[in-house]
């Protein structure tokens, strides 16, 4: 009896295994086609157009791999000349920043009689090992780029799928038509039909996100989407301002700071003319912290004694109500309230005009610091666009300054991406800074990462090499690292890597604005009617195992910030570092 049961169980296991294998072997194969080429792909991936000249291939069960295809205009006189240029460019990039290369292959290829080159790189940076395969193919004055990225080197299935897609590519006999940039037609209002079309387009493209339902369930996401459509359907026409607010509220529900809505730069100036975001905008800059709106020192002399005062109300609306309304529009990682506050602060005149419309006069009630009574002032509306973004002026990507003879500060505002003009300047400046500090025998280095909104994690790795002891030119003095609520994306990744690699480097400041684990390599999607721009990440960055990965980075030494002092320009975090240096 027992034997028969065992045999029965074995038969069931064999049947289940064979069914599973049969499913794998009989995977549904689909066909993608556009006016330039077509290819086969399995049902285990999604293919989404994110523009006329960009295609994204998402692996459904893998968040750390993706395929991105782009199409560009390219004048082709000689294929051999272009391939030589590609090789030269790749070498220059490698000399600039590229990376901790483990393996590199560069070879000439042909797919469906279309000639090009294949560059295969396996490298290491920060906590990641990445394999990237890039194909450049050239036909009829067009350049076709097929790029495969994989941050999990132990997974080969995705690479096999990529190679199968490449083998199945068939190019069409297309005419040499230049890809033209779409002309932006700025409208004050859209019809309900146009707005719904944009909403559907937006949601379709959002599905390329590697983990769309991390913070919001699929069911809840669909409910919010239906509610959005219902609001739009209730109107015959909808203003572009109102639609921007509705879409911003919807996207903010996803709880990912890398997924956000922006005005399209191409139509931005026209929109400013149509919607006086600044002409009658709120005229003063503010600091926002701990749910307070304080008057910023960066304002011009027109506000005089108001500097440092706490705003109680604007045009009869309480500060608390204003902030509560604005917070609903800001995309952020989960539980990142300080990031939300700083994003409101950086664009306060714009956010206020969007929600409450501009005004020729503003009645502001405020409490002056160290004063009990409420004061009232009437200000003339209007602020220049340049003035309005002073809070958001981060300066150069990397800057060096000195506090004393033996104390240097390197402030990192951004790690520019490869193929950008800023990357060469960043690397050149970085090298000269470390050489200069070496010549001056600087004892203390403060790396200010508080304003670093992110960028290239590869470049972050390159910067860290200046601190590594196995690098013969490494900096030998004492290092402090500052973080804060503006530290985001690769800025957080860099700070976390420093913490993991060198326990002697103290991290000082406040909780970072972004999470340690985050998303990146964003695709840009332009909505067809409103022309709003959506940034959508396409890959998930994971850190090493057995380490706290969720949430924001917490500094070793936390500095409590007094909002009133901050509004007056007092750098309380820097004061703490100088105190630590003095007491060494």
Coordinates of C-alpha atoms in Angstrom, one line a residue:
X1 CA 0.0 0.0 0.0
X2 CA 2.8 2.4 1.0
X3 CA 4.7 1.6 -2.3
X4 CA 1.7 2.4 -4.4
X5 CA 1.3 5.8 -2.6
X6 CA 4.9 6.6 -3.3
X7 CA 4.5 5.6 -7.0
X8 CA 1.3 7.7 -7.2
X9 CA 3.1 10.8 -5.8
X10 CA 6.0 10.3 -8.2
X11 CA 3.6 10.2 -11.2
X12 CA 2.0 13.4 -10.0
X13 CA 5.4 15.2 -9.6
X14 CA 6.4 14.0 -13.1
X15 CA 3.2 15.2 -14.6
X16 CA 3.5 18.6 -13.0
X17 CA 7.1 18.9 -14.1
X18 CA 6.3 18.0 -17.7
X19 CA 3.4 20.4 -17.7
X20 CA 5.7 23.2 -16.5
X21 CA 8.3 22.4 -19.2
X22 CA 5.5 22.2 -21.8
X23 CA 4.4 25.6 -20.8
X24 CA 7.9 26.9 -21.1
X25 CA 8.4 25.3 -24.5
X26 CA 5.1 26.6 -25.7
X27 CA 5.5 30.2 -24.6
X28 CA 3.5 32.5 -26.7
X29 CA 5.7 34.5 -29.2
X30 CA 4.4 37.9 -30.3
X31 CA 5.6 40.2 -33.0
X32 CA 6.5 43.9 -32.6
X33 CA 6.4 46.1 -35.7
X34 CA 7.0 49.8 -36.5
X35 CA 7.8 51.6 -39.8
X36 CA 11.6 50.7 -39.5
X37 CA 11.8 47.1 -38.3
X38 CA 10.0 44.2 -36.6
X39 CA 11.0 41.5 -34.2
X40 CA 9.7 38.5 -32.2
X41 CA 9.4 38.6 -28.4
X42 CA 8.0 36.2 -25.8
X43 CA 5.0 36.7 -23.5
X44 CA 7.4 37.0 -20.6
X45 CA 8.2 40.6 -21.6
X46 CA 6.2 43.7 -22.4
X47 CA 7.1 46.0 -25.3
X48 CA 6.0 49.6 -24.9
X49 CA 6.6 52.6 -27.2
X50 CA 7.6 55.6 -25.1
X51 CA 7.8 57.9 -28.1
X52 CA 8.1 57.8 -31.9
X53 CA 11.8 57.0 -31.6
X54 CA 12.0 55.1 -28.3
X55 CA 10.9 51.6 -27.4
X56 CA 11.2 49.9 -24.0
X57 CA 11.2 46.2 -23.3
X58 CA 10.3 45.2 -19.8
X59 CA 11.0 41.8 -18.2
X60 CA 7.9 41.0 -16.3
X61 CA 9.6 39.0 -13.5
X62 CA 12.9 40.8 -13.3
X63 CA 13.2 44.4 -12.0
X64 CA 17.0 44.7 -12.5
X65 CA 17.1 44.1 -16.3
X66 CA 15.8 46.0 -19.3
X67 CA 16.1 46.6 -23.0
X68 CA 15.9 50.1 -24.4
X69 CA 15.8 50.9 -28.1
X70 CA 16.2 54.3 -29.6
X71 CA 16.2 55.6 -33.2
X72 CA 18.2 58.7 -34.3
X73 CA 18.9 60.6 -37.4
X74 CA 22.5 60.0 -38.6
X75 CA 24.3 61.2 -41.7
X76 CA 26.0 58.0 -43.1
X77 CA 28.7 58.6 -45.6
X78 CA 30.8 55.6 -44.7
X79 CA 29.9 52.8 -42.4
X80 CA 33.6 51.9 -41.7
X81 CA 34.2 55.5 -40.7
X82 CA 31.2 55.5 -38.3
X83 CA 32.4 52.2 -36.7
X84 CA 35.8 53.7 -36.2
X85 CA 34.2 56.8 -34.6
X86 CA 32.1 54.5 -32.3
X87 CA 35.3 52.7 -31.1
X88 CA 37.1 56.0 -30.5
X89 CA 34.1 57.4 -28.5
X90 CA 34.0 54.2 -26.4
X91 CA 37.7 54.5 -25.6
X92 CA 37.3 58.2 -24.7
X93 CA 34.4 57.3 -22.3
X94 CA 36.4 54.5 -20.8
X95 CA 39.3 56.9 -20.1
X96 CA 36.9 59.5 -18.6
X97 CA 35.1 57.4 -16.1
X98 CA 34.7 53.9 -17.2
X99 CA 34.4 52.0 -14.6
X100 CA 35.8 48.9 -12.9
X101 CA 35.8 46.9 -16.1
X102 CA 36.0 43.1 -15.8
X103 CA 35.4 42.3 -19.4
X104 CA 34.9 44.2 -22.6
X105 CA 34.2 43.1 -26.2
X106 CA 34.0 45.4 -29.2
X107 CA 33.2 43.8 -32.6
X108 CA 31.6 44.5 -36.0
X109 CA 28.3 42.8 -36.6
X110 CA 25.5 42.4 -39.2
X111 CA 21.8 41.8 -38.5
X112 CA 19.5 41.2 -41.5
X113 CA 22.2 42.6 -43.7
X114 CA 22.4 45.8 -41.7
X115 CA 25.9 46.6 -40.5
X116 CA 26.9 48.0 -37.1
X117 CA 28.9 47.2 -33.9
X118 CA 28.4 45.4 -30.7
X119 CA 29.9 46.6 -27.4
X120 CA 29.7 44.2 -24.4
X121 CA 30.9 45.5 -21.1
X122 CA 30.8 43.8 -17.7
X123 CA 31.8 46.2 -14.9
X124 CA 31.5 46.9 -11.2
X125 CA 30.5 50.1 -9.5
X126 CA 29.3 50.9 -6.0
X127 CA 27.3 47.8 -4.8
X128 CA 26.5 46.7 -8.4
X129 CA 27.8 44.4 -11.0
X130 CA 26.4 45.3 -14.4
X131 CA 26.5 43.7 -17.8
X132 CA 25.6 46.0 -20.7
X133 CA 25.3 45.0 -24.3
X134 CA 25.0 47.9 -26.8
X135 CA 24.3 47.4 -30.5
X136 CA 24.6 50.3 -32.9
X137 CA 23.1 49.5 -36.4
X138 CA 23.1 51.9 -39.4
X139 CA 20.7 52.0 -42.3
X140 CA 19.3 54.7 -44.6
X141 CA 20.7 57.6 -42.5
X142 CA 19.3 56.2 -39.3
X143 CA 21.1 54.9 -36.2
X144 CA 19.3 52.1 -34.3
X145 CA 20.6 51.5 -30.7
X146 CA 19.6 48.3 -28.9
X147 CA 20.8 48.4 -25.3
X148 CA 20.5 45.6 -22.8
X149 CA 21.3 46.2 -19.1
X150 CA 21.4 43.7 -16.3
X151 CA 22.4 44.5 -12.7
X152 CA 22.1 40.8 -11.7
X153 CA 25.0 39.0 -13.3
X154 CA 23.8 35.6 -12.1
X155 CA 20.8 35.7 -14.3
X156 CA 21.3 34.6 -17.9
X157 CA 17.7 34.1 -19.0
X158 CA 17.2 37.8 -19.9
X159 CA 20.4 38.0 -22.0
X160 CA 19.2 34.9 -24.0
X161 CA 15.9 36.6 -24.6
X162 CA 17.7 39.7 -25.8
X163 CA 19.8 37.7 -28.2
X164 CA 16.7 35.9 -29.6
X165 CA 15.1 39.3 -30.2
X166 CA 18.2 40.5 -32.1
X167 CA 18.2 37.3 -34.2
X168 CA 14.5 37.9 -35.2
X169 CA 14.9 41.5 -36.3
X170 CA 13.8 42.2 -39.8
X171 CA 14.4 45.7 -41.2
X172 CA 11.9 47.2 -43.6
X173 CA 12.5 49.2 -46.8
X174 CA 11.7 52.6 -45.3
X175 CA 12.4 55.9 -46.8
X176 CA 15.0 58.3 -45.3
X177 CA 12.5 60.4 -43.4
X178 CA 14.0 62.6 -40.7
X179 CA 12.6 62.2 -37.3
X180 CA 11.1 65.6 -36.6
X181 CA 10.6 67.1 -33.2
X182 CA 7.0 67.6 -32.5
X183 CA 6.0 71.3 -32.5
X184 CA 4.5 72.2 -29.2
X185 CA 1.1 73.8 -29.5
X186 CA 0.4 75.5 -26.2
X187 CA -3.2 75.6 -25.2
X188 CA -4.9 77.1 -22.2
X189 CA -7.6 74.5 -22.2
X190 CA -8.2 70.9 -23.5
X191 CA -11.4 69.2 -24.3
X192 CA -12.5 66.4 -22.0
X193 CA -11.8 63.9 -24.8
X194 CA -8.2 65.2 -25.2
X195 CA -7.6 65.1 -21.4
X196 CA -8.9 61.5 -21.2
X197 CA -6.7 60.5 -24.1
X198 CA -3.7 61.9 -22.2
X199 CA -4.7 60.1 -19.0
X200 CA -5.0 56.8 -20.8
X201 CA -1.7 57.3 -22.6
X202 CA -0.1 58.2 -19.2
X203 CA -1.3 55.1 -17.4
X204 CA -0.3 52.8 -20.3
X205 CA 3.3 54.2 -20.2
X206 CA 3.4 54.0 -16.4
X207 CA 3.3 50.2 -16.7
X208 CA 6.9 50.2 -17.8
X209 CA 7.8 51.0 -14.1
X210 CA 9.8 48.1 -12.6
X211 CA 7.6 48.0 -9.5
X212 CA 4.5 50.2 -10.0
X213 CA 2.5 48.5 -7.3
X214 CA 5.1 48.6 -4.5
X215 CA 3.4 51.3 -2.4
X216 CA 0.0 51.2 -3.9
X217 CA -1.9 48.0 -4.7
X218 CA -3.0 47.3 -8.3
X219 CA -6.6 47.5 -7.1
X220 CA -6.1 50.9 -5.4
X221 CA -4.2 52.2 -8.4
X222 CA -7.1 51.3 -10.8
X223 CA -9.6 52.9 -8.4
X224 CA -7.6 56.2 -8.4
X225 CA -7.4 56.0 -12.2
X226 CA -11.2 55.6 -12.5
X227 CA -11.7 58.5 -10.1
X228 CA -9.4 60.6 -12.3
X229 CA -11.3 59.8 -15.5
X230 CA -14.6 60.5 -13.7
X231 CA -13.4 64.0 -12.7
X232 CA -12.3 64.8 -16.3
X233 CA -15.6 63.4 -17.8
X234 CA -17.6 65.7 -15.5
X235 CA -16.3 68.7 -17.5
X236 CA -16.7 69.8 -21.1
X237 CA -13.3 71.5 -21.1
X238 CA -10.5 71.5 -18.6
X239 CA -7.7 74.1 -18.1
X240 CA -4.2 72.9 -18.5
X241 CA -3.4 74.1 -15.0
X242 CA -6.2 72.0 -13.6
X243 CA -5.1 69.0 -15.5
X244 CA -1.5 69.4 -14.3
X245 CA -2.8 69.4 -10.7
X246 CA -5.0 66.3 -11.3
X247 CA -2.2 64.3 -13.0
X248 CA 0.3 65.4 -10.3
X249 CA -2.0 64.2 -7.5
X250 CA -2.5 60.9 -9.3
X251 CA 1.2 60.3 -9.9
X252 CA 2.1 61.3 -6.3
X253 CA 0.0 58.3 -5.1
X254 CA 2.6 55.9 -6.6
X255 CA 5.1 57.0 -3.9
X256 CA 8.2 57.1 -6.1
X257 CA 10.3 60.2 -6.2
X258 CA 11.7 59.2 -9.6
X259 CA 8.2 59.1 -11.2
X260 CA 7.0 62.6 -11.6
X261 CA 5.3 65.1 -13.9
X262 CA 6.8 68.2 -15.3
X263 CA 6.1 71.0 -17.8
X264 CA 7.6 70.1 -21.1
X265 CA 10.6 72.4 -21.6
X266 CA 9.7 72.9 -25.3
X267 CA 6.4 74.5 -24.4
X268 CA 7.3 75.9 -21.0
X269 CA 7.8 79.5 -22.0
X270 CA 4.5 79.5 -23.9
X271 CA 2.7 78.1 -20.9
X272 CA 4.2 80.8 -18.7
X273 CA 2.7 83.4 -21.1
X274 CA -0.7 81.6 -21.1
X275 CA -0.7 81.0 -17.4
X276 CA 0.9 83.9 -15.4
X277 CA 2.7 81.6 -13.0
X278 CA 5.3 84.3 -12.2
X279 CA 3.8 87.6 -13.5
X280 CA 1.4 87.8 -10.6
X281 CA 3.1 85.1 -8.6
X282 CA 3.8 85.0 -4.9
X283 CA 6.7 87.6 -4.6
X284 CA 9.0 86.2 -1.9
X285 CA 11.0 83.1 -1.4
X286 CA 10.4 80.8 1.6
X287 CA 11.9 78.1 3.7
X288 CA 9.7 75.2 4.6
X289 CA 10.5 72.9 7.4
X290 CA 8.5 71.1 10.2
X291 CA 5.3 72.3 8.5
X292 CA 6.3 76.0 8.8
X293 CA 6.6 78.5 6.0
X294 CA 9.4 81.0 6.8
X295 CA 10.6 84.0 4.9
X296 CA 14.0 83.2 3.3
X297 CA 17.1 85.3 3.6
X298 CA 17.7 84.9 -0.1
X299 CA 15.0 87.4 -0.9
X300 CA 16.0 90.9 -2.2
X301 CA 16.0 93.8 0.2
X302 CA 12.3 94.6 -0.6
X303 CA 11.1 92.6 2.3
X304 CA 13.4 94.1 4.9
X305 CA 12.6 93.0 8.5
X306 CA 10.3 90.2 7.4
X307 CA 13.3 87.9 6.9
X308 CA 13.1 84.9 9.2
X309 CA 9.4 85.5 10.0
X310 CA 6.9 82.7 10.0
X311 CA 4.0 83.1 7.6
X312 CA 0.6 82.5 9.2
X313 CA -1.6 83.1 6.2
X314 CA -1.6 84.3 2.6
X315 CA -4.7 86.1 1.2
X316 CA -6.7 84.7 4.1
X317 CA -5.7 81.0 3.6
X318 CA -3.8 79.5 6.5
X319 CA -0.2 78.3 6.0
X320 CA -1.2 74.9 7.2
X321 CA -4.0 74.6 4.6
X322 CA -1.6 75.8 1.8
X323 CA 1.0 73.2 2.7
X324 CA -1.6 70.4 3.0
X325 CA -2.8 71.2 -0.5
X326 CA 0.6 71.4 -2.0
X327 CA 1.9 68.2 -0.4
X328 CA -0.7 66.2 -2.4
X329 CA 1.1 67.2 -5.7
X330 CA 4.6 66.2 -4.8
X331 CA 6.1 62.8 -6.0
X332 CA 8.2 61.2 -3.3
X333 CA 9.5 57.9 -1.9
X334 CA 7.4 56.5 1.0
X335 CA 7.7 58.3 4.3
X336 CA 9.9 61.1 2.9
X337 CA 8.1 64.1 4.3
X338 CA 11.2 66.3 4.4
X339 CA 11.8 65.7 0.6
X340 CA 8.2 66.8 0.0
X341 CA 8.8 70.0 2.0
X342 CA 12.0 70.9 0.2
X343 CA 10.4 70.3 -3.3
X344 CA 7.5 72.7 -2.3
X345 CA 10.1 75.2 -1.0
X346 CA 12.1 75.1 -4.2
X347 CA 9.1 75.9 -6.4
X348 CA 6.8 77.7 -4.0
X349 CA 5.8 80.6 -6.3
X350 CA 4.9 78.2 -9.1
X351 CA 2.9 75.8 -6.8
X352 CA 1.0 78.7 -5.3
X353 CA 0.1 80.2 -8.6
X354 CA -1.0 76.7 -9.9
X355 CA -3.4 76.1 -7.0
X356 CA -4.6 79.6 -6.0
X357 CA -3.9 81.6 -9.2
X358 CA -1.7 84.7 -9.3
X359 CA -2.8 87.9 -7.6
X360 CA -1.8 91.5 -8.1
X361 CA -1.7 92.0 -4.3
X362 CA -0.9 89.6 -1.5
X363 CA -2.0 90.1 2.1
X364 CA 0.6 88.3 4.2
X365 CA 0.2 87.7 8.0
X366 CA 3.4 86.6 9.7
X367 CA 5.1 86.4 13.1
X368 CA 8.5 88.0 13.3
X369 CA 11.1 85.8 15.1
X370 CA 11.5 86.7 18.8
X371 CA 8.2 88.6 18.6
X372 CA 4.8 87.7 20.0
X373 CA 2.4 89.8 17.9
X374 CA 1.1 89.0 14.4
X375 CA 2.1 91.5 11.7
X376 CA 0.4 92.2 8.4
X377 CA 1.8 93.4 5.1
X378 CA 0.4 93.9 1.6
X379 CA 2.9 92.9 -1.1
X380 CA 2.6 93.6 -4.8
X381 CA 2.3 90.4 -6.8
X382 CA 4.9 89.2 -9.3
X383 CA 8.3 87.5 -9.3
X384 CA 10.8 86.9 -12.1
X385 CA 11.2 83.3 -13.1
X386 CA 15.0 83.6 -12.3
X387 CA 14.3 85.0 -8.9
X388 CA 11.7 82.3 -8.1
X389 CA 14.2 79.5 -8.6
X390 CA 16.9 80.9 -6.3
X391 CA 16.1 78.2 -3.8
X392 CA 16.8 75.6 -6.5
X393 CA 20.1 77.1 -7.7
X394 CA 22.6 74.4 -6.9
X395 CA 25.6 75.8 -8.8
X396 CA 28.2 73.7 -10.6
X397 CA 28.1 69.9 -10.4
X398 CA 31.1 69.8 -8.1
X399 CA 32.7 72.7 -6.3
X400 CA 35.7 73.2 -3.9
X401 CA 36.0 75.8 -1.2
X402 CA 38.1 76.3 2.0
X403 CA 36.9 77.2 5.5
X404 CA 40.3 77.5 7.0
X405 CA 43.9 76.7 5.9
X406 CA 43.5 73.0 6.8
X407 CA 39.7 72.4 6.1
X408 CA 38.4 71.9 2.5
X409 CA 34.8 71.4 1.4
X410 CA 33.9 69.5 -1.8
X411 CA 30.2 70.1 -2.5
X412 CA 28.6 67.6 -5.0
X413 CA 25.4 68.9 -6.5
X414 CA 25.0 66.2 -9.2
X415 CA 26.8 63.2 -10.7
X416 CA 26.3 63.9 -14.4
X417 CA 25.5 61.0 -16.7
X418 CA 27.8 59.5 -19.4
X419 CA 27.7 61.2 -22.8
X420 CA 26.8 64.5 -21.2
X421 CA 29.0 67.6 -21.4
X422 CA 29.2 67.8 -17.6
X423 CA 30.9 64.5 -17.1
X424 CA 34.3 65.6 -18.5
X425 CA 34.2 68.9 -16.5
X426 CA 33.2 67.0 -13.3
X427 CA 36.1 64.5 -13.7
X428 CA 38.6 67.2 -14.6
X429 CA 37.6 69.4 -11.6
X430 CA 37.5 66.4 -9.3
X431 CA 41.1 65.4 -10.2
X432 CA 42.4 69.0 -9.9
X433 CA 40.6 69.4 -6.5
X434 CA 42.3 66.3 -5.0
X435 CA 45.7 67.3 -6.4
X436 CA 45.2 70.9 -5.0
X437 CA 44.3 69.5 -1.5
X438 CA 47.3 67.2 -1.6
X439 CA 49.7 70.2 -2.4
X440 CA 48.1 72.3 0.3
X441 CA 48.3 69.3 2.8
X442 CA 44.7 69.7 3.8
X443 CA 44.0 67.8 7.1
X444 CA 40.2 67.7 7.0
X445 CA 37.9 67.1 4.0
X446 CA 34.1 67.8 4.3
X447 CA 32.2 66.1 1.4
X448 CA 28.9 68.0 1.2
X449 CA 26.3 65.6 -0.3
X450 CA 23.3 67.5 1.1
X451 CA 22.3 69.1 -2.3
X452 CA 23.1 66.1 -4.5
X453 CA 20.0 65.2 -6.5
X454 CA 21.7 62.1 -8.0
X455 CA 22.7 61.2 -11.5
X456 CA 25.2 58.5 -12.5
X457 CA 26.0 55.8 -9.9
X458 CA 29.1 54.9 -12.0
X459 CA 30.5 58.4 -11.5
X460 CA 29.7 58.3 -7.8
X461 CA 31.9 55.1 -7.7
X462 CA 34.6 57.0 -9.6
X463 CA 34.6 59.8 -7.0
X464 CA 34.8 57.3 -4.1
X465 CA 38.1 55.9 -5.5
X466 CA 39.8 59.1 -4.3
X467 CA 39.0 57.9 -0.7
X468 CA 40.1 54.2 -1.1
X469 CA 43.3 53.2 0.5
X470 CA 44.1 50.8 -2.3
X471 CA 44.3 53.8 -4.6
X472 CA 47.9 55.1 -4.5
X473 CA 46.7 58.7 -4.8
X474 CA 43.9 58.5 -2.2
X475 CA 43.2 61.4 0.2
X476 CA 44.9 60.6 3.5
X477 CA 43.2 63.2 5.8
X478 CA 40.1 62.9 7.9
X479 CA 36.8 62.8 6.0
X480 CA 33.3 63.9 7.0
X481 CA 30.2 63.3 4.9
X482 CA 27.2 65.6 5.1
X483 CA 23.7 64.4 4.0
X484 CA 20.2 66.0 4.2
X485 CA 16.7 66.2 2.9
X486 CA 17.9 67.1 -0.6
X487 CA 20.2 64.1 -0.9
X488 CA 18.4 61.9 -3.5
X489 CA 18.9 59.0 -5.9
X490 CA 22.6 58.4 -6.7
X491 CA 23.4 60.9 -3.9
X492 CA 21.9 58.5 -1.4
X493 CA 23.5 55.5 -3.1
X494 CA 26.9 57.2 -2.8
X495 CA 26.5 58.0 0.8
X496 CA 25.3 54.5 1.7
X497 CA 28.3 53.0 -0.2
X498 CA 30.7 55.2 1.8
X499 CA 29.0 54.0 5.0
X500 CA 29.4 50.4 4.0
X501 CA 33.0 50.7 2.9
X502 CA 34.6 53.0 5.5
X503 CA 33.2 53.1 9.0
X504 CA 35.7 55.8 10.0
X505 CA 34.0 58.3 7.8
X506 CA 31.2 59.9 9.9
X507 CA 28.0 60.8 8.2
X508 CA 26.4 63.9 9.6
X509 CA 23.2 65.8 9.0
X510 CA 19.6 64.7 8.5
X511 CA 17.6 61.9 7.0
X512 CA 18.0 61.8 3.2
X513 CA 15.2 62.8 0.9
X514 CA 15.4 59.6 -1.1
X515 CA 15.6 55.9 -0.3
X516 CA 18.7 53.7 -0.2
X517 CA 17.1 51.4 -2.7
X518 CA 15.5 53.3 -5.6
X519 CA 14.6 53.2 -9.2
X520 CA 16.4 54.9 -12.1
X521 CA 17.5 55.1 -15.8
X522 CA 14.3 57.0 -16.5
X523 CA 12.4 57.1 -19.7
X524 CA 10.8 60.4 -20.7
X525 CA 7.3 60.3 -22.0
X526 CA 5.5 63.3 -23.6
X527 CA 1.7 63.3 -23.3
X528 CA 0.1 63.9 -26.8
X529 CA -2.3 66.8 -26.1
X530 CA -1.1 68.6 -22.9
X531 CA 2.5 68.0 -23.8
X532 CA 3.3 67.3 -20.1
X533 CA 6.5 65.4 -19.5
X534 CA 6.5 62.3 -17.3
X535 CA 9.7 60.8 -16.0
X536 CA 9.4 57.0 -15.5
X537 CA 12.2 54.8 -14.1
X538 CA 12.9 51.6 -15.9
X539 CA 15.2 49.7 -13.6
X540 CA 15.5 48.9 -9.9
X541 CA 18.7 49.5 -8.0
X542 CA 19.3 46.9 -5.3
X543 CA 22.1 47.0 -2.7
X544 CA 24.1 44.2 -1.0
X545 CA 22.3 41.5 0.9
X546 CA 22.0 41.4 4.7
X547 CA 22.0 45.1 4.9
X548 CA 19.1 47.4 5.7
X549 CA 17.8 48.4 2.3
X550 CA 14.4 49.9 2.8
X551 CA 13.9 53.5 3.7
X552 CA 16.0 56.7 3.8
X553 CA 19.6 56.8 5.0
X554 CA 19.9 57.9 8.6
X555 CA 23.2 59.8 9.5
X556 CA 25.5 58.6 12.2
X557 CA 25.2 62.0 13.9
X558 CA 21.8 63.7 13.5
X559 CA 21.7 67.5 13.7
X560 CA 18.4 69.0 14.8
X561 CA 17.6 72.0 12.6
X562 CA 16.0 75.1 14.0
X563 CA 13.8 76.3 11.1
X564 CA 14.1 80.0 12.1
X565 CA 17.9 79.9 12.1
X566 CA 17.9 78.1 8.7
X567 CA 15.7 80.7 7.2
X568 CA 18.2 83.3 8.4
X569 CA 21.0 81.5 6.5
X570 CA 22.6 79.7 9.5
X571 CA 24.3 76.4 8.4
X572 CA 23.7 74.3 11.5
X573 CA 25.1 71.1 10.1
X574 CA 28.4 72.8 9.0
X575 CA 28.6 74.3 12.5
X576 CA 28.4 70.8 14.0
X577 CA 31.2 69.4 11.8
X578 CA 33.5 72.3 12.7
X579 CA 32.7 71.6 16.4
X580 CA 33.7 67.9 15.9
X581 CA 36.9 69.0 14.2
X582 CA 37.7 71.5 16.9
X583 CA 37.2 68.8 19.7
X584 CA 39.3 66.1 18.0

